[in-house]
Coordinates of C-alpha atoms and ligand atoms in Angstrom, one line a residue:
M1 CA 100.8 118.0 173.0
T2 CA 101.7 119.1 170.2
E3 CA 98.5 119.5 168.0
K4 CA 98.8 117.7 164.3
V5 CA 99.1 120.2 160.9
I6 CA 99.3 117.7 157.7
G7 CA 100.9 119.5 154.9
I8 CA 99.6 118.5 151.7
M9 CA 101.6 118.5 148.7
G10 CA 100.7 117.9 144.8
A11 CA 102.8 117.5 142.4
M12 CA 99.9 119.0 140.1
P13 CA 97.8 121.7 139.8
E14 CA 95.2 119.9 139.6
E15 CA 95.7 118.2 142.3
I16 CA 95.7 121.3 144.8
G17 CA 91.8 122.4 142.9
T18 CA 90.3 119.2 143.5
I19 CA 91.2 118.9 147.3
T20 CA 90.8 122.9 148.3
A21 CA 87.1 121.9 147.3
L22 CA 87.5 119.9 151.3
L23 CA 89.0 122.0 153.0
T24 CA 86.4 124.2 155.3
D25 CA 87.8 128.4 156.6
I26 CA 90.1 128.3 153.3
Q27 CA 92.6 131.1 153.9
T28 CA 95.4 131.4 152.2
F29 CA 99.0 132.8 152.3
E30 CA 101.5 133.7 149.0
F31 CA 105.7 132.7 149.8
G32 CA 107.7 132.2 146.9
K33 CA 106.0 132.0 144.8
R34 CA 103.2 129.0 146.0
T35 CA 100.3 130.3 146.7
Y36 CA 99.2 127.8 150.6
Y37 CA 95.7 126.9 151.3
T38 CA 95.1 126.4 154.8
G39 CA 92.0 124.9 156.5
T40 CA 90.5 122.6 158.5
I41 CA 89.2 119.1 157.0
N42 CA 87.3 116.6 159.4
G43 CA 88.6 119.3 162.0
I44 CA 92.7 118.7 162.2
K45 CA 94.6 122.0 160.5
T46 CA 95.0 121.7 156.9
V47 CA 97.0 123.4 154.7
L48 CA 97.5 122.1 150.9
V49 CA 99.4 123.5 148.2
F50 CA 101.2 123.1 144.9
S51 CA 104.7 122.0 144.9
R52 CA 105.1 122.6 141.8
W53 CA 108.0 120.8 139.7
G54 CA 111.2 119.2 140.5
K55 CA 113.2 118.6 143.8
V56 CA 114.2 122.1 143.9
A57 CA 111.2 123.8 144.3
A58 CA 109.3 120.5 146.3
A59 CA 112.7 121.4 148.6
T60 CA 111.8 124.8 149.4
T61 CA 107.8 124.1 149.7
V62 CA 108.0 121.5 152.4
T63 CA 110.4 123.8 154.0
T64 CA 107.9 126.2 153.9
L65 CA 105.4 124.2 155.3
I66 CA 107.9 123.8 158.5
H67 CA 109.2 126.6 159.1
E68 CA 106.1 128.6 158.5
F69 CA 102.7 126.6 159.8
N70 CA 104.6 124.0 162.0
I71 CA 103.2 120.5 159.8
T72 CA 103.8 118.0 161.8
E73 CA 103.3 115.2 158.6
L74 CA 103.1 115.3 155.3
I75 CA 101.2 114.2 153.3
F76 CA 101.7 113.8 149.4
T77 CA 100.0 112.5 146.5
G78 CA 101.0 113.4 142.4
V79 CA 102.0 110.5 139.3
A80 CA 104.5 109.1 138.2
G81 CA 106.5 107.0 135.4
A82 CA 106.3 103.1 135.5
I83 CA 110.1 101.5 135.7
S84 CA 108.9 98.0 136.6
P85 CA 107.6 96.4 133.3
T86 CA 104.7 95.0 136.2
L87 CA 102.9 98.6 136.7
K88 CA 100.5 99.5 134.4
I89 CA 99.0 103.3 134.2
G90 CA 96.0 104.0 136.7
D91 CA 98.3 101.4 139.3
I92 CA 98.7 102.8 142.8
V93 CA 102.6 103.7 144.6
I94 CA 103.6 103.6 147.5
A95 CA 106.5 104.6 148.7
G96 CA 108.8 102.3 151.1
R97 CA 112.1 104.4 149.8
L98 CA 112.9 106.4 147.8
I99 CA 116.4 107.5 146.2
Q100 CA 117.6 110.3 144.4
H101 CA 118.5 109.4 141.1
D102 CA 120.4 112.4 139.7
M103 CA 122.5 112.0 143.1
D104 CA 126.4 110.9 141.3
A105 CA 128.8 112.9 143.9
R106 CA 131.8 110.0 142.7
P107 CA 134.8 109.7 143.1
L108 CA 134.3 111.8 146.7
M109 CA 131.5 109.8 148.2
Q110 CA 128.9 106.2 146.6
Q111 CA 126.5 107.5 143.8
F112 CA 122.7 108.0 145.1
E113 CA 124.9 108.4 148.5
I114 CA 123.8 112.2 149.6
P115 CA 126.2 113.7 150.3
L116 CA 126.7 114.7 154.5
L117 CA 124.3 112.5 155.5
G118 CA 125.5 109.6 154.1
I119 CA 122.0 107.8 152.8
T120 CA 121.1 107.2 150.0
Y121 CA 117.4 105.5 150.7
F122 CA 114.8 107.5 152.7
D123 CA 113.2 105.2 154.5
C124 CA 109.4 105.9 154.7
N125 CA 107.4 104.6 158.0
K126 CA 106.7 101.1 158.8
T127 CA 102.7 102.1 160.3
E128 CA 102.4 106.1 158.0
V129 CA 103.1 103.5 154.7
E130 CA 100.5 100.8 155.8
V131 CA 98.0 103.2 156.5
A132 CA 98.7 104.7 152.9
E133 CA 98.3 100.4 151.9
K134 CA 94.5 100.3 153.1
I135 CA 93.5 103.6 151.7
V136 CA 94.8 102.2 148.5
T137 CA 93.6 99.2 148.5
E138 CA 89.9 101.1 149.7
L139 CA 90.2 103.7 146.6
T140 CA 91.7 100.5 143.7
T141 CA 88.4 98.4 144.8
H142 CA 85.2 98.1 142.0
K143 CA 83.3 99.8 143.8
H144 CA 84.6 102.9 145.2
L145 CA 86.8 103.2 141.4
E146 CA 83.4 103.1 139.3
A147 CA 81.5 105.5 141.7
L148 CA 84.8 107.9 141.5
I149 CA 85.8 108.7 137.6
D150 CA 83.6 107.5 134.7
K151 CA 83.7 104.3 132.9
A152 CA 84.7 105.2 130.1
E153 CA 87.9 106.6 131.0
L154 CA 88.4 104.2 132.5
V155 CA 88.6 102.0 130.0
K156 CA 90.2 104.5 127.1
F157 CA 92.9 104.3 130.4
G158 CA 92.8 100.5 130.3
I159 CA 92.8 100.3 133.8
V160 CA 91.1 97.5 135.0
D161 CA 92.4 96.4 138.4
P162 CA 94.5 99.0 139.4
Q163 CA 97.9 96.7 141.6
V164 CA 98.7 98.9 144.7
L165 CA 102.7 98.2 145.3
V166 CA 104.4 99.2 148.3
G167 CA 108.2 100.0 146.8
D168 CA 111.8 101.6 145.7
V169 CA 110.4 105.4 144.0
A170 CA 113.0 107.1 142.3
S171 CA 113.6 111.2 141.9
G172 CA 115.5 113.5 140.5
D173 CA 115.7 117.1 138.0
K174 CA 114.7 114.5 134.3
F175 CA 111.3 113.7 133.4
F176 CA 111.4 110.4 131.4
S177 CA 110.4 110.1 128.0
D178 CA 112.3 107.4 126.0
N179 CA 113.3 103.9 126.6
I180 CA 117.0 104.1 126.7
H181 CA 116.3 106.7 129.7
K182 CA 114.2 103.4 131.0
E183 CA 116.3 101.0 130.3
G184 CA 119.2 103.3 132.2
L185 CA 117.8 104.4 134.4
L186 CA 116.8 99.8 135.3
A187 CA 119.5 98.8 134.3
E188 CA 121.9 101.0 137.3
L189 CA 118.8 101.3 140.1
P190 CA 117.4 98.1 139.5
S191 CA 114.1 98.1 142.5
I192 CA 112.4 100.7 141.3
L193 CA 109.6 100.6 140.5
C194 CA 108.3 104.7 139.4
V195 CA 110.0 107.2 138.8
E196 CA 109.2 111.2 139.6
M197 CA 110.8 114.7 140.1
E198 CA 109.3 115.0 143.6
G199 CA 109.4 112.4 146.9
A200 CA 113.0 111.5 146.8
S201 CA 113.6 115.9 147.8
V202 CA 110.4 116.2 150.0
A203 CA 111.3 112.5 151.9
Q204 CA 115.5 114.5 152.5
V205 CA 113.7 117.8 154.0
C206 CA 110.7 115.2 155.9
Y207 CA 114.0 112.7 157.3
E208 CA 116.0 116.6 158.7
Y209 CA 113.6 118.3 160.8
S210 CA 112.2 114.3 161.6
I211 CA 109.1 115.3 160.5
P212 CA 106.7 112.3 158.7
Y213 CA 105.4 111.4 156.1
T214 CA 103.7 109.5 153.3
I215 CA 104.4 109.2 149.5
I216 CA 101.8 107.9 147.7
R217 CA 102.1 108.1 143.1
T218 CA 99.8 107.4 140.8
I219 CA 101.0 105.4 137.2
S220 CA 100.4 108.2 134.8
D221 CA 102.5 106.4 132.0
T222 CA 104.8 104.5 131.3
A223 CA 108.0 106.4 131.1
D224 CA 108.9 106.2 127.5
D225 CA 108.8 107.5 124.0
K226 CA 104.1 107.5 124.5
A227 CA 104.6 109.2 128.2
A228 CA 104.0 112.7 126.9
N229 CA 101.3 111.8 124.8
D230 CA 99.4 109.6 128.0
F231 CA 100.1 113.1 130.5
P232 CA 97.7 115.9 129.9
S233 CA 94.0 113.7 129.6
F234 CA 95.1 111.6 132.8
I235 CA 95.3 114.7 135.2
K236 CA 93.2 116.0 134.3
N237 CA 90.2 113.0 134.2
I238 CA 92.2 110.1 136.8
S239 CA 95.0 111.7 138.8
S240 CA 93.7 114.4 140.0
K241 CA 90.3 111.8 140.7
Y242 CA 92.4 110.4 142.4
S243 CA 93.9 112.6 144.9
Q244 CA 91.1 114.2 146.1
E245 CA 89.6 111.1 147.0
I246 CA 93.1 109.4 148.7
I247 CA 93.1 113.5 150.4
K248 CA 89.6 112.4 152.0
L249 CA 91.2 108.2 153.4
Y250 CA 93.2 109.6 154.7
F251 CA 91.1 112.8 157.4
N252 CA 88.2 109.8 157.5
Q253 CA 91.3 108.0 159.9
F254 CA 91.1 110.3 161.9
Ligands
ADE1 N1 105.5 111.8 136.4 C1 105.2 111.4 135.6 N2 105.6 111.2 135.2 C2 107.0 111.3 134.8 C3 107.8 110.3 134.7 N3 108.1 110.3 133.0 N4 109.7 110.6 134.3 C4 109.6 111.5 135.1 N5 108.4 112.2 136.3 C5 107.5 111.7 135.3

């Protein structure tokens, strides 16, 4: 049987910082301006890396994880902007499907269709989604959350009972920071819960190499004109702690 090697990608350096603390026997490797941290968590071989931002950065990073480190599964944690009006800052979205909102090869093919794959949405496996749902539901219980994050920080961001949703995530090379673009995306893709800049490219590479993947996104902003204000302090005080705990809980299942 192939040995399990879990790849962990994070879209923010702060998240990687908190997760390296979980690794035993750390070694570092440099490829293409990325640092890959190898080691074990709960005895399981693990490779951790900061993906950088955007679809190309994430796709090259996951390809390196596959070719150089032989990962057998991938987990990606990061933040996203809320597109669905039902989402609030601090809620967590587990991708059920991912779409590249900036892929448009019309009139050669339908808008959003990935050329040559004939795929528009990348589906995540039911098993991976169910595991993620269990972990994130545990993380968002009052008891767990208050042990993890200062009450003052939770109050500051208005985080009371975070929702956990499974659904459609859109990715593309754009940070959404105004209502016009947000509403435009919602009009084109009404089922989208949130937007980020890496997930669907990671999903494409994993699909092409048959690697199971899990993509978990914490809502850091509302993808409108307030987006840039909320972002830095949310990463530092909330999402980097969420990410570390998600990874801890993920490895506890083994
Ligand atoms: N990641 C986090 N917030 C985002 C936003 N508003 N747009 C795109 N990616 C994001």
